[in-house]
Amino acid sequence: MATTPTPTPSTAIEHKKVHIKLVPNVGMTNRCFVFDVVDRELESGGSVLKLGRYSDRTVVSDRLSFKSKVVSRYHAEIWLSDQDGKIYIRDSGSSSGTFVNHIRLAAANTESATPHQVVDGDLIQLGVDYKGGLEPMYRAVRMRLEVDRREWQEPASNTYNLAAFQQLKNQINTAAASTSAEEVQECCICLYCIAPFQALFIAPCSHIYHYRCLRPLLTQNYPGFSCPLCRTYSNLEASVAVEENEVLQMLGLSNLPTATTTNTTSEEDEDDLEEAPHNHNREKTILDEDTLEV
């Protein structure tokens, strides 16, 4: 009797790819080990994504390094299975443990007997806090897994962000017409109204708070920030360099007559533009350890 499984399922997902993000799971009450968001694409049958402690002598493209002393050098592995197209994680024999949704995968210094499946929204933790986690190097690495979210999340979130921006601008503009009571926003922390002449904090997800209400959360895990309403993670040290034409495009005003003058360029100018170096920031995939406090 043949024991080999039928080739139909494996060939159907032979070239499957998924986009994942590992986002710091910033809590409300505990300190978090803050790192740059990991943005990767996993391919079935491709390389295994290895998680471990940072080392100057080990810099590999398929390795994610964390500058935390509670993380082992070879702590855990994540990959996309070429058998069923699902994402799995296993402990590589770490001393302080790998946890998925607060459940430990294996005993200390023991590899996982079987891989553990992870899905969108699962919480992954490497190690446990040492000495109360008072210093970043003694904190466990807590992260949230996001799978293929940008394909369905970005259009809806962009629409909401622009609508919220316009609503806030109309509300705080004293020269604008008076707004109805339904348009007045409240701070979800103190439940008092958002009004002109107040110090406000607008999160990248467009949720608005009084600065004095949100300040304890801002300083707790700075520069990492997780919105209390939607739990969206943001890096408060992210670049804010945005050109005027980009803002006009975001607001749907890119077709203004004042912008048409920029389209009349000569062939020589176009050649100069092609030869000029591009100053686009490279998207980070391996954690920038220089930004972490040791």
Tab-separated table of N, CA and C in Angstrom, residues 25 44 53 79 94 96 108 110 114-115 142 199 226 237 241 253 259 264 267-268 270 272 279 281 287 294:
chain	number	residue	atom	x	y	z
A	25	ASN	N	3.827	44.059	20.686
A	25	ASN	CA	2.559	44.020	21.413
A	25	ASN	C	2.685	44.912	22.650
A	44	SER	N	5.996	29.199	0.512
A	44	SER	CA	5.936	27.776	0.839
A	44	SER	C	7.151	27.068	0.258
A	53	ARG	N	18.761	35.999	19.599
A	53	ARG	CA	19.398	37.155	20.219
A	53	ARG	C	20.405	37.774	19.267
A	79	TRP	N	7.870	29.506	9.646
A	79	TRP	CA	7.923	29.178	8.226
A	79	TRP	C	6.521	28.920	7.695
A	94	SER	N	15.133	26.908	23.250
A	94	SER	CA	15.481	28.085	24.044
A	94	SER	C	15.420	27.768	25.529
A	96	SER	N	14.515	30.164	27.916
A	96	SER	CA	13.444	30.917	28.584
A	96	SER	C	12.079	30.725	27.954
A	108	ALA	N	12.261	24.031	28.970
A	108	ALA	CA	13.538	24.722	28.814
A	108	ALA	C	14.561	23.830	28.131
A	110	THR	N	14.610	22.523	25.296
A	110	THR	CA	14.008	21.401	24.583
A	110	THR	C	13.311	21.924	23.332
A	114	THR	N	6.311	19.024	18.136
A	114	THR	CA	5.566	19.241	16.897
A	114	THR	C	5.433	20.737	16.662
A	115	PRO	N	5.446	21.181	15.410
A	115	PRO	CA	5.256	22.606	15.131
A	115	PRO	C	3.874	23.072	15.577
A	142	ARG	N	7.549	40.597	23.073
A	142	ARG	CA	6.136	40.283	22.825
A	142	ARG	C	5.727	40.920	21.502
A	199	ALA	N	-4.543	71.058	23.902
A	199	ALA	CA	-3.401	70.274	23.433
A	199	ALA	C	-3.905	68.876	23.092
A	226	SER	N	0.666	52.041	20.999
A	226	SER	CA	-0.479	51.242	20.563
A	226	SER	C	-1.750	51.999	20.903
A	237	GLU	N	8.719	57.804	16.305
A	237	GLU	CA	9.936	58.401	15.760
A	237	GLU	C	10.008	58.236	14.244
A	241	ALA	N	8.721	63.569	7.003
A	241	ALA	CA	9.081	64.349	5.823
A	241	ALA	C	8.137	63.995	4.677
A	253	LEU	N	-6.431	66.422	-4.111
A	253	LEU	CA	-6.330	67.742	-4.724
A	253	LEU	C	-5.169	67.826	-5.695
A	259	ALA	N	-0.688	72.890	-9.907
A	259	ALA	CA	0.227	71.763	-9.997
A	259	ALA	C	0.558	71.400	-11.424
A	264	THR	N	5.585	70.593	-17.293
A	264	THR	CA	6.282	71.085	-18.467
A	264	THR	C	7.773	71.041	-18.211
A	267	GLU	N	13.422	67.632	-22.165
A	267	GLU	CA	14.083	66.335	-22.194
A	267	GLU	C	15.371	66.363	-21.387
A	268	GLU	N	16.071	67.518	-21.396
A	268	GLU	CA	17.299	67.605	-20.616
A	268	GLU	C	17.006	67.512	-19.128
A	270	GLU	N	14.499	65.929	-17.796
A	270	GLU	CA	14.142	64.552	-17.495
A	270	GLU	C	15.380	63.679	-17.373
A	272	ASP	N	18.303	64.728	-16.374
A	272	ASP	CA	18.932	65.053	-15.096
A	272	ASP	C	18.225	64.369	-13.948
A	279	ASN	N	16.545	59.387	-2.973
A	279	ASN	CA	16.762	59.384	-1.525
A	279	ASN	C	15.654	58.666	-0.785
A	281	ASN	N	13.990	56.029	1.521
A	281	ASN	CA	14.456	55.246	2.658
A	281	ASN	C	14.212	53.775	2.415
A	287	LEU	N	15.784	44.171	12.346
A	287	LEU	CA	15.596	45.204	13.357
A	287	LEU	C	16.812	46.110	13.461
A	294	VAL	N	20.183	50.317	25.557
A	294	VAL	CA	20.827	49.190	26.240
A	294	VAL	C	21.190	49.628	27.651
